[in-house]
PDB file of C-alpha atoms in Angstrom:
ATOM      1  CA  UNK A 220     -37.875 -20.837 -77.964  1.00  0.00           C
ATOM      2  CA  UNK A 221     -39.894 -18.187 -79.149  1.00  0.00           C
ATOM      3  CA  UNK A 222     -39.742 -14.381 -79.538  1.00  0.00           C
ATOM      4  CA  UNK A 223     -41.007 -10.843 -80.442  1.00  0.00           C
ATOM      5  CA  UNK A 224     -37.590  -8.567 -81.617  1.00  0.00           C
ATOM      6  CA  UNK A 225     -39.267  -5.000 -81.070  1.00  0.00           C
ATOM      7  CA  UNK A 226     -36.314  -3.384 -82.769  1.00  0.00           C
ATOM      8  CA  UNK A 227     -34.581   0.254 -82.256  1.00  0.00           C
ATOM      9  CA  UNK A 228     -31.522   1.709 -82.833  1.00  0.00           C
ATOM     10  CA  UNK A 229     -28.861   1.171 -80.124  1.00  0.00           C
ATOM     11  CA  UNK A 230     -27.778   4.584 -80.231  1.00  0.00           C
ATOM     12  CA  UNK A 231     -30.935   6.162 -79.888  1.00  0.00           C
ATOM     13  CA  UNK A 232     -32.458   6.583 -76.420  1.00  0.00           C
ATOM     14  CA  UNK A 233     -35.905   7.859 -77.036  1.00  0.00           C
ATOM     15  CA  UNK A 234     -36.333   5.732 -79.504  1.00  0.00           C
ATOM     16  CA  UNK A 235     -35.439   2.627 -77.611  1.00  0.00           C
ATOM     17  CA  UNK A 236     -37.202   4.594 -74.497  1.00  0.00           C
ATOM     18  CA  UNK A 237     -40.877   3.887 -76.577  1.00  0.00           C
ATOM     19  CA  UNK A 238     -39.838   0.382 -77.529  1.00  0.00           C
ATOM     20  CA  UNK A 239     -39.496  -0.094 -74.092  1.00  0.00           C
ATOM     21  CA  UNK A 240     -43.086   1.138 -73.142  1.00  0.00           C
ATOM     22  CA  UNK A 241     -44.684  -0.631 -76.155  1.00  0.00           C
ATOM     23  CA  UNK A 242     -42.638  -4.060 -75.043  1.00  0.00           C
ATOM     24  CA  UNK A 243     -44.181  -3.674 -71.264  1.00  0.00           C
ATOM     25  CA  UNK A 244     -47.536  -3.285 -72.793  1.00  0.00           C
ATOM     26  CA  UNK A 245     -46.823  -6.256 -75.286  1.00  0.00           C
ATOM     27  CA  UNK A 246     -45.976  -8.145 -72.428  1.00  0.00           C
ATOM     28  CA  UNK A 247     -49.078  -7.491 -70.386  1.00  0.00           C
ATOM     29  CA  UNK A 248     -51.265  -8.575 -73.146  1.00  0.00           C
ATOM     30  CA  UNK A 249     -48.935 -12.038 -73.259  1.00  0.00           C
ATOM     31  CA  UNK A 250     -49.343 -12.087 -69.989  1.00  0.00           C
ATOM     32  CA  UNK A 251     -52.844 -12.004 -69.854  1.00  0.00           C
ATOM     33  CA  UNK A 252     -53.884 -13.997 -73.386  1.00  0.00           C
ATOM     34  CA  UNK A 253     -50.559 -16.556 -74.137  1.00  0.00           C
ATOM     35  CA  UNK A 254     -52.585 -17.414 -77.037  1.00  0.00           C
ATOM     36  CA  UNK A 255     -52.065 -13.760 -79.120  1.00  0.00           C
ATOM     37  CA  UNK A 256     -48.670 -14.250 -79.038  1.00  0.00           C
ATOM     38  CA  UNK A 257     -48.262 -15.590 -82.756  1.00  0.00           C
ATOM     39  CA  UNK A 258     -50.696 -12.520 -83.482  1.00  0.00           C
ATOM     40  CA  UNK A 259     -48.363  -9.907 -81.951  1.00  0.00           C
ATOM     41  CA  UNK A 260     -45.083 -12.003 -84.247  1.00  0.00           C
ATOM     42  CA  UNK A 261     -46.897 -11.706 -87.117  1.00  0.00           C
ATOM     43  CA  UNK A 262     -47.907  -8.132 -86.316  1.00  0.00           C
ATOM     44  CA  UNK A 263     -44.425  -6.521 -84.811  1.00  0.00           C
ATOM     45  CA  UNK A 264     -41.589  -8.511 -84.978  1.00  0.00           C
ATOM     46  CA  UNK A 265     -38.456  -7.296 -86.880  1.00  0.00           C
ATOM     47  CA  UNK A 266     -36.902 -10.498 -86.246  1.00  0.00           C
ATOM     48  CA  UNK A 267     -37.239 -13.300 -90.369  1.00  0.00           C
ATOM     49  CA  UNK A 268     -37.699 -15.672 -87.425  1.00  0.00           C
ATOM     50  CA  UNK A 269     -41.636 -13.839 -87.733  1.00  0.00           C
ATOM     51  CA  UNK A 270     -42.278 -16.090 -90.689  1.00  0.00           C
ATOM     52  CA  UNK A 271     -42.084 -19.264 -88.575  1.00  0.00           C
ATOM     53  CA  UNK A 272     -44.116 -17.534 -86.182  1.00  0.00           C
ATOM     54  CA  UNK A 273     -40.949 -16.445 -83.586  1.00  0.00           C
ATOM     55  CA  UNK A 274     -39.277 -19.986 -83.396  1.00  0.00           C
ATOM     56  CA  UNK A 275     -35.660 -19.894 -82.811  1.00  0.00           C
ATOM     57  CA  UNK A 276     -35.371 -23.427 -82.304  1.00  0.00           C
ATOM     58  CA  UNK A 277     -33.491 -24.400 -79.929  1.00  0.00           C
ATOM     59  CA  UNK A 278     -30.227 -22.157 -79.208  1.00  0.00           C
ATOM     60  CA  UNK A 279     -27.363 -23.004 -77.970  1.00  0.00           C
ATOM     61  CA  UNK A 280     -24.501 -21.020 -76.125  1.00  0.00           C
ATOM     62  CA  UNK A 281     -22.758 -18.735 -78.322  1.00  0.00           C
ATOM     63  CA  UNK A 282     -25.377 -18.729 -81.315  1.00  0.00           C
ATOM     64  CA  UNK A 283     -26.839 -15.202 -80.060  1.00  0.00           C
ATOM     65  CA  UNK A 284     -25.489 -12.150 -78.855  1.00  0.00           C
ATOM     66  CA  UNK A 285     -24.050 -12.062 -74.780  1.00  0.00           C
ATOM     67  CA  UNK A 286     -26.534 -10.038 -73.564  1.00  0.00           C
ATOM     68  CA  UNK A 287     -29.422 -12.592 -74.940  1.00  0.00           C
ATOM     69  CA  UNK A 288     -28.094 -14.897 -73.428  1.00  0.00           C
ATOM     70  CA  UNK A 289     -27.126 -13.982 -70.182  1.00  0.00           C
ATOM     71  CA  UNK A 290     -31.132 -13.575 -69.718  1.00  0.00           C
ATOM     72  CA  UNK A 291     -32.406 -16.378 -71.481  1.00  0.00           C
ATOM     73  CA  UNK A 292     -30.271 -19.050 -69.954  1.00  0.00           C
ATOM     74  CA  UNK A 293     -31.204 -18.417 -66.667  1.00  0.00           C
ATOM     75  CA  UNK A 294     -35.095 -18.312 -67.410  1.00  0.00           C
ATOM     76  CA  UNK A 295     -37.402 -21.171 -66.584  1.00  0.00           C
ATOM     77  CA  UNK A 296     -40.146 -22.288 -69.463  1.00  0.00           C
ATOM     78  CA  UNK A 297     -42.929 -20.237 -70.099  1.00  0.00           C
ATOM     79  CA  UNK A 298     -43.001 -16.459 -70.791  1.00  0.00           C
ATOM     80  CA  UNK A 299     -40.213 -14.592 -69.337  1.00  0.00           C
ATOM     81  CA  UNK A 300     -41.612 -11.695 -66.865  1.00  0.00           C
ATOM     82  CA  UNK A 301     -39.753  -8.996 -68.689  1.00  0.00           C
ATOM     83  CA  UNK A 302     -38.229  -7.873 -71.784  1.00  0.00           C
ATOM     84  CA  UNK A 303     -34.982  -8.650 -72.519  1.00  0.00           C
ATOM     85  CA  UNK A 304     -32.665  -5.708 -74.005  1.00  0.00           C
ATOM     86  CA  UNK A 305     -29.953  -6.293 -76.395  1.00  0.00           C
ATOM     87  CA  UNK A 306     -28.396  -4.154 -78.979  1.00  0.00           C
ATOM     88  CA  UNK A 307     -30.787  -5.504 -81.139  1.00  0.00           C
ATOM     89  CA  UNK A 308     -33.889  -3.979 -79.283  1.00  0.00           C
ATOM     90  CA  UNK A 309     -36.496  -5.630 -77.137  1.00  0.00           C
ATOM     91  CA  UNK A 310     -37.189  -9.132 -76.913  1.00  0.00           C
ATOM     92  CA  UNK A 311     -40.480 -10.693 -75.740  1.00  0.00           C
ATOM     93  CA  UNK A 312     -39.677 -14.367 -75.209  1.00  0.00           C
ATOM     94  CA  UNK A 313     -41.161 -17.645 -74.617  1.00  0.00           C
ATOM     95  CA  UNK A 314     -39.177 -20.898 -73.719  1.00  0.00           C
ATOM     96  CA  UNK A 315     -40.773 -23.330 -74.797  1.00  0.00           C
ATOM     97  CA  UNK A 316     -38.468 -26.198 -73.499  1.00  0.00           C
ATOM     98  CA  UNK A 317     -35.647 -26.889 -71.857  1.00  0.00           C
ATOM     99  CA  UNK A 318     -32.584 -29.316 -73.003  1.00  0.00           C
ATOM    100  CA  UNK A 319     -29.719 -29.997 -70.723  1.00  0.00           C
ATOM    101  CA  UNK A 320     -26.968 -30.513 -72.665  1.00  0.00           C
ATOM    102  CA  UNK A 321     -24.255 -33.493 -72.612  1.00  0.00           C
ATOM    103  CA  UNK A 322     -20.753 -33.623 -73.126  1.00  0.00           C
ATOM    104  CA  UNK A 323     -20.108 -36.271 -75.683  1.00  0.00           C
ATOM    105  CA  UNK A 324     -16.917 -38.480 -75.886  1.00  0.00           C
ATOM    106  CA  UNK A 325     -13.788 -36.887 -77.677  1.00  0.00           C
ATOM    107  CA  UNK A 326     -13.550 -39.587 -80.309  1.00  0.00           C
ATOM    108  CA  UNK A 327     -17.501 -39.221 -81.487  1.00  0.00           C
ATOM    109  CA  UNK A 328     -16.848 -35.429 -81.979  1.00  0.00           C
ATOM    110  CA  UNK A 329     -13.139 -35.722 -83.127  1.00  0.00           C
ATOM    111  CA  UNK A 330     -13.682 -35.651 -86.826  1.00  0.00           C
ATOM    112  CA  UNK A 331     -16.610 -32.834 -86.569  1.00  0.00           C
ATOM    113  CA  UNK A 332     -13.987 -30.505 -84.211  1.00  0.00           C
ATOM    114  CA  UNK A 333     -11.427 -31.108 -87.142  1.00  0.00           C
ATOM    115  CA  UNK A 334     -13.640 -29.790 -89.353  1.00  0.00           C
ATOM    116  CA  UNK A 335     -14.812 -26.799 -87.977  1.00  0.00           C
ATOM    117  CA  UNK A 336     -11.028 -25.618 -87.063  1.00  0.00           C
ATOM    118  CA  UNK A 337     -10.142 -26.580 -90.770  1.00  0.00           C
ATOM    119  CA  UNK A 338     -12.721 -24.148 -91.950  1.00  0.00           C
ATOM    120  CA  UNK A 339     -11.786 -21.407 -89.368  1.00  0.00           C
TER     121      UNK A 339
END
């Protein structure tokens, strides 16, 4: 996955009222040339993911904030039609790929699981 953070404070409305206007138009040019979309990173995202040209990898449940995900798990690959809002700001996003996940046998995650709790 992929993405433009077009950030703004989440207590200010006008602010996040222009970020909003400046992500539709973002959009429309993604929309109409895919290929400027490591241009527009480079150019406005707030997100360190910008140096590696918007690549999140691949996320997982629970590794970004609720109302990311609630958006991006339901989209299909390819630009999503709309910005996504989070507290964060706007996001412009591209799925590259989709993984369905597994669930794996208790005994080849057992000693993993202990660790994590131990560390909690």
């Amino acid at each position: 996955m992929r993405h433009i953070l077009l950030a703004a404070a989440p207590d200010n409305v006008s602010e996040r009222m222009q970020i909003k206007d400046i992500a539709d138009e973002m959009l429309q040019t993604l929309k109409n040339s895919p290929a400027s979309f490591n241009e527009l990173v480079v150019s406005h995202s707030a997100c360190p993911s910008k140096a590696m040209k918007g690549n999140l990898g691949q996320v997982s449940q629970g590794q970004t904030v609720p109302e990311f995900e609630r958006h991006l798990f339901k989209a299909e690959v390819g630009l999503i039609d709309y910005p996504i809002e989070s507290r964060y700001g706007f996001h412009l996003v591209f799925v590259e790929r989709e993984v369905e996940g597994a669930q794996l046998p208790f005994d080849y995650v057992k000693d993993k699981v202990t660790e994590y709790v131990n560390e909690k």
